[in-house]
Each structure stands twice: as C-alpha cells, then as structure tokens.
JSON list of C-alpha atoms in Angstrom, two decimals:
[
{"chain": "A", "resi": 27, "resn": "UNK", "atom": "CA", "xyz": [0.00, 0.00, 0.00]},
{"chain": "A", "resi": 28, "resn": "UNK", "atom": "CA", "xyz": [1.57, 3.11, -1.33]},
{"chain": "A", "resi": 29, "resn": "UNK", "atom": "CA", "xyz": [0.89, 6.34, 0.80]},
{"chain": "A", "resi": 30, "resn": "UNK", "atom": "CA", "xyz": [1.63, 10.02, -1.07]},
{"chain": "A", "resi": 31, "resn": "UNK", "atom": "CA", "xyz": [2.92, 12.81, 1.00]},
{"chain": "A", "resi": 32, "resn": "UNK", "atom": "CA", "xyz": [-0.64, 14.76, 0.45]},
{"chain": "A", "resi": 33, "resn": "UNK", "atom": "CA", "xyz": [-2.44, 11.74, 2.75]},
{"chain": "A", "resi": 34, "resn": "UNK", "atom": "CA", "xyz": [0.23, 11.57, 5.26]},
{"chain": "A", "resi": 35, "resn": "UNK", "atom": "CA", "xyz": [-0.16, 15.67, 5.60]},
{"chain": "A", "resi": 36, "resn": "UNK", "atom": "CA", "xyz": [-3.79, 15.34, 5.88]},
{"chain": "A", "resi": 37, "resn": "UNK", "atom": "CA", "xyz": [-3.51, 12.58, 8.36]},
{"chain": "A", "resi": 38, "resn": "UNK", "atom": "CA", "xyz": [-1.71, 15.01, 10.39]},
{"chain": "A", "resi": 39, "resn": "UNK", "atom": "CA", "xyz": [-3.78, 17.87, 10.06]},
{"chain": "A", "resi": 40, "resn": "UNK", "atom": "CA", "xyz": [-6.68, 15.65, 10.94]},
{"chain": "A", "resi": 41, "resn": "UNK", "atom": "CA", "xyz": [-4.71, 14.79, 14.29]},
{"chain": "A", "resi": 42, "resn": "UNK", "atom": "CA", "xyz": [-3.74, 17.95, 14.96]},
{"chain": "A", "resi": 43, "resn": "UNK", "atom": "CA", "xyz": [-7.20, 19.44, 14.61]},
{"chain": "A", "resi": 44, "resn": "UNK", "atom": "CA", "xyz": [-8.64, 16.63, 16.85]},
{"chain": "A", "resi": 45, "resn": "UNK", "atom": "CA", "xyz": [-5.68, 16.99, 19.67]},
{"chain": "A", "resi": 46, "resn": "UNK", "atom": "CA", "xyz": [-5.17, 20.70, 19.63]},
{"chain": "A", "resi": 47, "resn": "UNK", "atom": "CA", "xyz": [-8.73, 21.93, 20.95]},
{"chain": "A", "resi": 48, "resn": "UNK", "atom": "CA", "xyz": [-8.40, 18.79, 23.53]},
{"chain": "A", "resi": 49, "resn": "UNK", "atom": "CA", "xyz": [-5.12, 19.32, 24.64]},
{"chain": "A", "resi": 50, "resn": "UNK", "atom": "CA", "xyz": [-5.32, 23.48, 24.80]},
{"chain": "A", "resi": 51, "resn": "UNK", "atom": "CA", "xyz": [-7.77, 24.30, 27.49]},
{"chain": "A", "resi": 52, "resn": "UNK", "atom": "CA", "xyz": [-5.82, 22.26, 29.71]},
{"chain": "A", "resi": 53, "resn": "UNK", "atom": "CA", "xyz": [-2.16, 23.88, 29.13]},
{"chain": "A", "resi": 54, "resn": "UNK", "atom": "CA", "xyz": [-4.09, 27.67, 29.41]},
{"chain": "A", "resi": 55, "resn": "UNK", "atom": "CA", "xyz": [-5.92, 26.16, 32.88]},
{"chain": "A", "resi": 56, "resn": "UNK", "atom": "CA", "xyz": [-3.70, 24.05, 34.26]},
{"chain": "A", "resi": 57, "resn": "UNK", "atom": "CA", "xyz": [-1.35, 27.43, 35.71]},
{"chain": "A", "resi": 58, "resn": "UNK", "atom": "CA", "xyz": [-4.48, 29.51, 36.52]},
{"chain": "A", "resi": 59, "resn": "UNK", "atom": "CA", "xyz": [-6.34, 29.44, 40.00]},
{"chain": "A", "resi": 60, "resn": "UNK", "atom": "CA", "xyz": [-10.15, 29.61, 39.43]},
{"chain": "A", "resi": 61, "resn": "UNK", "atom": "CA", "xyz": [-12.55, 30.63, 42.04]},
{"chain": "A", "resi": 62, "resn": "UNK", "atom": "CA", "xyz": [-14.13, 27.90, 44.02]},
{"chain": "A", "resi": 63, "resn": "UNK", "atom": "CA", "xyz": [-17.31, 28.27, 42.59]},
{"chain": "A", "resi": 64, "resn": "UNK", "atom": "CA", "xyz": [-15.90, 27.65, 39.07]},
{"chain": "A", "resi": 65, "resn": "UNK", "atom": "CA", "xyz": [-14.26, 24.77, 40.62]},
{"chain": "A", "resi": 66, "resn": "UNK", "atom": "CA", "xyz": [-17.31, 22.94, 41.72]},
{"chain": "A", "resi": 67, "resn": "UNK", "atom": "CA", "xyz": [-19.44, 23.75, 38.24]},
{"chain": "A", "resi": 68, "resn": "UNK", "atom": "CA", "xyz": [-16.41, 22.71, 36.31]},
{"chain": "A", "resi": 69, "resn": "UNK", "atom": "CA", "xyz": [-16.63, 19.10, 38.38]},
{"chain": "A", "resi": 70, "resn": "UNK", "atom": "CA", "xyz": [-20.02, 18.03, 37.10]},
{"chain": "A", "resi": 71, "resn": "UNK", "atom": "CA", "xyz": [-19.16, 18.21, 33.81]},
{"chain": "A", "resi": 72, "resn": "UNK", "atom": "CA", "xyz": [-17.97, 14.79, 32.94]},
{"chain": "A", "resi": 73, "resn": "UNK", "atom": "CA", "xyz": [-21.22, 13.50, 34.28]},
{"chain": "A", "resi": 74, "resn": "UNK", "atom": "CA", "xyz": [-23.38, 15.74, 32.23]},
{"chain": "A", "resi": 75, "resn": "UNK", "atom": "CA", "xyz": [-21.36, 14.22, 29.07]},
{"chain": "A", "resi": 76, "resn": "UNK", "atom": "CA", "xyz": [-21.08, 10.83, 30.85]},
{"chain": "A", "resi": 77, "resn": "UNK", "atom": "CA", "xyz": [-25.10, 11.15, 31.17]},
{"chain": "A", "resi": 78, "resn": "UNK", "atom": "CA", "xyz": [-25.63, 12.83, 27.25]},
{"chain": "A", "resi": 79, "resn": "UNK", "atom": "CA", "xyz": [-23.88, 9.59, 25.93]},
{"chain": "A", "resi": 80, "resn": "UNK", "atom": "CA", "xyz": [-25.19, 7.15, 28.61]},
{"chain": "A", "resi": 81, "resn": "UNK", "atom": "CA", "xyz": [-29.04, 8.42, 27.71]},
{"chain": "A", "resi": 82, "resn": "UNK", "atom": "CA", "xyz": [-28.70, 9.16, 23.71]},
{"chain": "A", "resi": 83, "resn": "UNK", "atom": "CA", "xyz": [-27.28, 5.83, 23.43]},
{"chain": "A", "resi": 84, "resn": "UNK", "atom": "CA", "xyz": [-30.41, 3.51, 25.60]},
{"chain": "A", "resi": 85, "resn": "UNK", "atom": "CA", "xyz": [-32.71, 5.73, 23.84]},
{"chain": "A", "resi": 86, "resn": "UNK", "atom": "CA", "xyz": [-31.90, 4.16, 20.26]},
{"chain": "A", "resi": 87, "resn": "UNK", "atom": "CA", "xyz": [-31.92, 5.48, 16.96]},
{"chain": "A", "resi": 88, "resn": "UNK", "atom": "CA", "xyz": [-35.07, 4.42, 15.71]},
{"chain": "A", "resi": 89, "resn": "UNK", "atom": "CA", "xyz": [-37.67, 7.17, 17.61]},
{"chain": "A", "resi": 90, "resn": "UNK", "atom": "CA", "xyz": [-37.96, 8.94, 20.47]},
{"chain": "A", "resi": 91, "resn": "UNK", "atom": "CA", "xyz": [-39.50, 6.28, 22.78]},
{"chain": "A", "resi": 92, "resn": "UNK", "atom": "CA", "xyz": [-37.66, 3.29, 21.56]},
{"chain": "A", "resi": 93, "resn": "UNK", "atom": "CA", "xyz": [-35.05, 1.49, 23.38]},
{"chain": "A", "resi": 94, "resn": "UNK", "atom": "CA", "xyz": [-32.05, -0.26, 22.58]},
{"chain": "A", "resi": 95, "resn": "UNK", "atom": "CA", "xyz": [-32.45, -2.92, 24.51]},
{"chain": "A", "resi": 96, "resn": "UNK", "atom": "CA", "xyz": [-28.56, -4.88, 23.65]},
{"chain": "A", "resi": 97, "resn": "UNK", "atom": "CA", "xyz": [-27.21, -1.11, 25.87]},
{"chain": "A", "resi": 98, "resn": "UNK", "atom": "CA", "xyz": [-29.85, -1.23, 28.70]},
{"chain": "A", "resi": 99, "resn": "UNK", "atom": "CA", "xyz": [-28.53, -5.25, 29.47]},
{"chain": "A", "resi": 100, "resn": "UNK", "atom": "CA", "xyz": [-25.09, -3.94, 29.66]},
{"chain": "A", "resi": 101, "resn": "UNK", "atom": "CA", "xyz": [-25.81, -0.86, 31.57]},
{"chain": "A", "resi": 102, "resn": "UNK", "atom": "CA", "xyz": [-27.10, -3.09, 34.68]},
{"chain": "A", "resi": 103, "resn": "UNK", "atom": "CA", "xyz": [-24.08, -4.79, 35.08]},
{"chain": "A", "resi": 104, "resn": "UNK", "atom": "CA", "xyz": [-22.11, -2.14, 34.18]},
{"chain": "A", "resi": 105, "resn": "UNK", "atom": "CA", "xyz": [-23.68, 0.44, 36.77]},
{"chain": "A", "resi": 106, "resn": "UNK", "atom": "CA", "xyz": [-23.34, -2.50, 39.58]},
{"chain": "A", "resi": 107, "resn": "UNK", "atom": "CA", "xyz": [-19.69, -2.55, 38.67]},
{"chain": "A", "resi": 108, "resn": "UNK", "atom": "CA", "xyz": [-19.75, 1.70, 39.35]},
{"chain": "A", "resi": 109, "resn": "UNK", "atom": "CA", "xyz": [-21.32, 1.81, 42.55]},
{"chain": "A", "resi": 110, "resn": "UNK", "atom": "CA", "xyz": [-18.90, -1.26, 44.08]},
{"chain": "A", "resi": 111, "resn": "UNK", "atom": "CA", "xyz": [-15.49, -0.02, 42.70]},
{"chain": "A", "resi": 112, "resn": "UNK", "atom": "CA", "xyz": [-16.64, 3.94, 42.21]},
{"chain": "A", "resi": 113, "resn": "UNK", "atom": "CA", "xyz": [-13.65, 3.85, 39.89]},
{"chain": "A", "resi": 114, "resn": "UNK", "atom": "CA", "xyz": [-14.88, 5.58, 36.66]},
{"chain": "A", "resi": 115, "resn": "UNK", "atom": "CA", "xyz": [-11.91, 3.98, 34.73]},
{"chain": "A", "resi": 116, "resn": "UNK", "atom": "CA", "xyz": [-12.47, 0.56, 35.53]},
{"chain": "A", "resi": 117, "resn": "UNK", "atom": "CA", "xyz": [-16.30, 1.23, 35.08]},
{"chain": "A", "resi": 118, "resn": "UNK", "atom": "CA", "xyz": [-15.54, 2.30, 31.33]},
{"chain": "A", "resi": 119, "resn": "UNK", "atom": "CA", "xyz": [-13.54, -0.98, 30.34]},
{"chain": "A", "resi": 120, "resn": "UNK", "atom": "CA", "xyz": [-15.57, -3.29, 32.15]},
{"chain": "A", "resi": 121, "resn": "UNK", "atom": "CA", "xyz": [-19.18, -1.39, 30.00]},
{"chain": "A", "resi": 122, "resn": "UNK", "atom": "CA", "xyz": [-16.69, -1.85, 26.55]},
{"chain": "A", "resi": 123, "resn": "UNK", "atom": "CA", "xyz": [-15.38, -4.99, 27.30]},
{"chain": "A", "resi": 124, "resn": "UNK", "atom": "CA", "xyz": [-19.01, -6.90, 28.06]},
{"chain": "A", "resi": 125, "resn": "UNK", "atom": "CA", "xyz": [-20.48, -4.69, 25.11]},
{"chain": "A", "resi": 126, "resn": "UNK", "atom": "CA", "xyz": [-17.53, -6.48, 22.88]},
{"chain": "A", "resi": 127, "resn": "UNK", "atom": "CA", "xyz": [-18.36, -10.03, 24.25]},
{"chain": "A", "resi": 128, "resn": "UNK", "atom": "CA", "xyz": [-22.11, -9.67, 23.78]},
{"chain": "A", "resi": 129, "resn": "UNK", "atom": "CA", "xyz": [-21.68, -8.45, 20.20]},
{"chain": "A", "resi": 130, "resn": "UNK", "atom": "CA", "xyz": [-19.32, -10.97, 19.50]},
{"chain": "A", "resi": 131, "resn": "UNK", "atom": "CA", "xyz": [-21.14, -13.87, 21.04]},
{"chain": "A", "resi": 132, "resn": "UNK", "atom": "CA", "xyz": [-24.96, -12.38, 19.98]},
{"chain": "A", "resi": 133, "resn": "UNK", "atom": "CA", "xyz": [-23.67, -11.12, 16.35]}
]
C-alpha cells in the first residue's frame, strides 16, 4: 500500500485538529487558579457528558420512545460494577469490554 505525502499531511492535520482543541484548554488552565465556585461547576461536567452519551445511546436510533435494549442489558451490570469499585476507569472498560463479548457472542 503506497501512501503520497498529500495523505500523510492530511492525516496530520486531521490529528492535529482533533488533539489541539483537547489538549489546549488544559495547558491555558492548568497554571491559573479559578474561584471555588468555578471549581465545583467545572466538576459536574464529565457526568453531564457521561449522562448525554449514557441516555442518547439507551434511547436508540429508531424514535424517540424506543429502546435499545442490547445497551440497557449492559448498563445493569455495568452500573453494579460503578457503585462497588466507584472507579470511573475501571467502570468504562468493564461497560466496553461486556459490550464487545455480547456483540461478539450475539452477532
């Protein structure tokens, strides 16, 4: 497989535009003290996006009130596996790894 010098340059652009905005707000913050109250909005955060992705994905794609039911059998588990190790890593490998394992053993 031959790769030009045009798709290797667009390969990196298309890192650096996905890295840059990721990466940046934490080099401007990570030298600045912010007020407490900033603090303890800036905290909830990952469970507002934790919760966006968590609800968008049992709701389904197929209407408004259906329900992906393959999501909602991994969630239990999953969400069992939260509340006894309250580690959020750990809770996000063990929710990918039984998602991989049912699609591979379900189809």
């Amino acid at each position: 497989m031959n790769v030009s010098l045009s798709m290797l340059l667009l390969i990196a652009a298309c890192a650096a535009v996905t890295i840059v905005p990721r990466v940046l707000p934490f080099l401007i913050i990570r030298n600045l003290k912010l007020p407490v109250l900033a603090m303890r909005w800036l905290s909830y955060i990952p469970i507002c996006i934790l919760t966006a992705l968590v609800v968008s994905n049992v709701l389904g794609e197929k209407g408004p009130l259906s329900f992906d039911w393959e999501v909602i059998a991994i969630m239990i588990p999953t969400i069992l596996f939260a509340i006894w190790t309250k580690s959020l890593l750990l809770t996000v490998v063990i929710g990918v790894v039984l998602m991989a394992a049912l699609r591979f053993f379900i189809g």
